[in-house]
Short mmCIF file of C-alpha atoms in Angstrom, two decimals:
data_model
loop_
_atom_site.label_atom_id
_atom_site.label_comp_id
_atom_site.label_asym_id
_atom_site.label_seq_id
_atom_site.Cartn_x
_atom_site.Cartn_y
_atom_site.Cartn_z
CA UNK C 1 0.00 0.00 0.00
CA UNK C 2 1.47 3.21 -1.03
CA UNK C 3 1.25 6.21 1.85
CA UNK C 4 -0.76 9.31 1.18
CA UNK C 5 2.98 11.15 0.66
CA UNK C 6 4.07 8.30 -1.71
CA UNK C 7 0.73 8.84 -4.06
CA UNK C 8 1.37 12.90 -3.86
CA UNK C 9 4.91 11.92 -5.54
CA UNK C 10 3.77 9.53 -7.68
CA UNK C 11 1.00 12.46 -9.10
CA UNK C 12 3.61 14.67 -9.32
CA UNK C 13 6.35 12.37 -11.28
CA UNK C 14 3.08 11.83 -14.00
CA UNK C 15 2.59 15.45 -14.11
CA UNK C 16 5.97 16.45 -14.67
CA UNK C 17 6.21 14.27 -17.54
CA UNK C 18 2.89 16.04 -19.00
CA UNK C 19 3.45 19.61 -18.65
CA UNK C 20 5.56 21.34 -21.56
CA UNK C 21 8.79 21.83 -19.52
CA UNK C 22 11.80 20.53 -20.29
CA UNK C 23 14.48 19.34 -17.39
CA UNK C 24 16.42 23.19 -17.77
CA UNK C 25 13.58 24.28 -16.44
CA UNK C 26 13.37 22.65 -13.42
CA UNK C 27 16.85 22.84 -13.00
CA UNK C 28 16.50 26.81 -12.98
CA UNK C 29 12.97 26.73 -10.22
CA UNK C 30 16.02 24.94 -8.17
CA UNK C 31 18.47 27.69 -8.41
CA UNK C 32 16.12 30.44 -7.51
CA UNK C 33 12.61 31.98 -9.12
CA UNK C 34 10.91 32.05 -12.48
CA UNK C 35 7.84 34.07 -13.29
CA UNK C 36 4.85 33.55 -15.47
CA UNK C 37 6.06 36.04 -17.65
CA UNK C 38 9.61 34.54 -17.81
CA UNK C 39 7.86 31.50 -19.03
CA UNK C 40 5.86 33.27 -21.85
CA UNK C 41 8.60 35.20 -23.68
CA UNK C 42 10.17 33.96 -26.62
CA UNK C 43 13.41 33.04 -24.94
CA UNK C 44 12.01 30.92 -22.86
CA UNK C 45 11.15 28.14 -25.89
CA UNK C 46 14.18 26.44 -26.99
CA UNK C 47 15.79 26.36 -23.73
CA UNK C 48 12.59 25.72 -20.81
CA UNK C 49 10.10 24.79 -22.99
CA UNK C 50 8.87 22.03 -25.67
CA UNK C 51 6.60 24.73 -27.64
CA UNK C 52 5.54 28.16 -26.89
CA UNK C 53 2.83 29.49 -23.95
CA UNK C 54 0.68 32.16 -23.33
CA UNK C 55 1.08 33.81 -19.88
CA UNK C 56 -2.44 32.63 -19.02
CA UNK C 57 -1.18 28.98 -19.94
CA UNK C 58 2.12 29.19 -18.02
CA UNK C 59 0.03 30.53 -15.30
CA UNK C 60 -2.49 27.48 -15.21
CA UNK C 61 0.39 24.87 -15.68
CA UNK C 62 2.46 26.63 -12.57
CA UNK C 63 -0.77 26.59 -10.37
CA UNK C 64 -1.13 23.30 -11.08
CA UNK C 65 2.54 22.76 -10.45
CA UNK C 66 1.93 24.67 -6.76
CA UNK C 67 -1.05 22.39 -6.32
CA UNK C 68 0.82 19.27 -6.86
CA UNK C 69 3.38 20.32 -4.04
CA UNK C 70 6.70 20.41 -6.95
CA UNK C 71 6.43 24.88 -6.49
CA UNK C 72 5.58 27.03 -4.55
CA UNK C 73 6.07 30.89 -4.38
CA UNK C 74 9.32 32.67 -3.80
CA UNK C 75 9.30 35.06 -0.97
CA UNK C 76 11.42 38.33 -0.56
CA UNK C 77 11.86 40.58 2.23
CA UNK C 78 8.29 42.35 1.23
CA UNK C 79 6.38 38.98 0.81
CA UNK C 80 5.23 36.97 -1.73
CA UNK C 81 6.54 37.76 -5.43
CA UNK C 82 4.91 36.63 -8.61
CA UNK C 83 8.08 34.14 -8.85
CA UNK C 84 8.12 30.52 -7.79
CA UNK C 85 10.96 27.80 -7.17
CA UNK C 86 11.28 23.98 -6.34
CA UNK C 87 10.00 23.01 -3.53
CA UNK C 88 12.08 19.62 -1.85
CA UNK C 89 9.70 17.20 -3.01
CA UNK C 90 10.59 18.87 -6.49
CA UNK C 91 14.06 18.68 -5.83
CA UNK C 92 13.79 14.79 -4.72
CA UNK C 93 11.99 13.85 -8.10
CA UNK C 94 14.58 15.90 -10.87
CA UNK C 95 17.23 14.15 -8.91
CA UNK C 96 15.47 11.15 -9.72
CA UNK C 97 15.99 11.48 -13.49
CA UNK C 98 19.02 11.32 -15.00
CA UNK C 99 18.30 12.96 -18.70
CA UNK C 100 15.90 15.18 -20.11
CA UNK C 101 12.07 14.21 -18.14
CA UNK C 102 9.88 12.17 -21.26
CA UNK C 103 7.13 13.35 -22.33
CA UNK C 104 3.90 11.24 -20.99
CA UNK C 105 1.28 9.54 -23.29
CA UNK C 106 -1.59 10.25 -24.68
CA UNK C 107 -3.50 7.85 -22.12
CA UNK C 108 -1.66 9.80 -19.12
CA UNK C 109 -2.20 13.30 -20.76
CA UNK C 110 -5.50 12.65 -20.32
CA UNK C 111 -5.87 11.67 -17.13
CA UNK C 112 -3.63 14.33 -15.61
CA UNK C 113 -5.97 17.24 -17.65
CA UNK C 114 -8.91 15.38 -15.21
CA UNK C 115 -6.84 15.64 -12.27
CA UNK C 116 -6.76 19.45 -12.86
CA UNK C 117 -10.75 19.73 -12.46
CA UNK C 118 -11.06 17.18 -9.87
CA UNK C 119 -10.21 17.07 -6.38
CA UNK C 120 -7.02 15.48 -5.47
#
C-alpha cells in the first residue's frame, strides 16, 4: 500500500512528464525563481520549454505545479513575489531522473488534464 505522501509523488512524477517543460527548467525553479512572464517570452522556448505558452497557460500549468506540491512561491523581504521555485519534493523527483524528463502519453495526458478539475 502506497502512503498518502508516496501517491502525492507519484502524481507529481506523472505530471511532470505532461506539462511542456523541459528538465532546464526545473533545473533553474532549483536555483532560484521564475515568473509567469519569464515563461511566456520567446526566450524561454528552446531552452525551458517544448513549444511556446501564453502567460495565461504558463500561469495554469504553474498553479497546477503549486497544487501538486513540486512549487511554490518565492518570498522576498516584502512577501510573496509573482516568482516561484522547487519546492524539496521537487528537488527529490529531478534528482530522480538522470536525462531530459519524457514526455507522458496520450492515455496519461489525459488523465492528468482530469486531475486538474477534480479534487485530489
Amino acid at each position: 500500500m502506497i502512503d498518502g505522501d508516496g501517491r502525492s509523488r507519484a502524481r507529481a512524477w506523472r505530471a511532470m512528464g505532461c506539462l511542456p517543460f523541459r528538465r532546464a527548467l526545473y533545473e533553474r525553479l532549483a536555483e532560484g525563481g521564475v515568473s509567469a512572464e519569464d515563461l511566456s517570452a520567446q526566450e524561454a522556448v528552446p531552452h525551458w520549454l517544448q513549444r511556446p505558452l501564453s502567460r495565461r497557460q504558463a500561469e495554469q500549468h504553474l498553479a497546477w505545479l503549486i497544487r501538486l506540491g513540486l512549487i511554490r512561491w518565492e518570498v522576498d523581504g516584502q512577501g510573496l513575489t509573482d516568482r516561484v521555485r522547487l519546492t524539496p519534493m521537487g528537488r527529490q523527483l529531478l534528482r530522480q531522473w538522470p536525462g531530459e524528463i519524457p514526455s507522458a502519453g496520450p492515455l496519461a495526458r489525459l488523465r492528468d488534464a482530469l486531475r486538474r478539475h477534480w479534487p485530489l
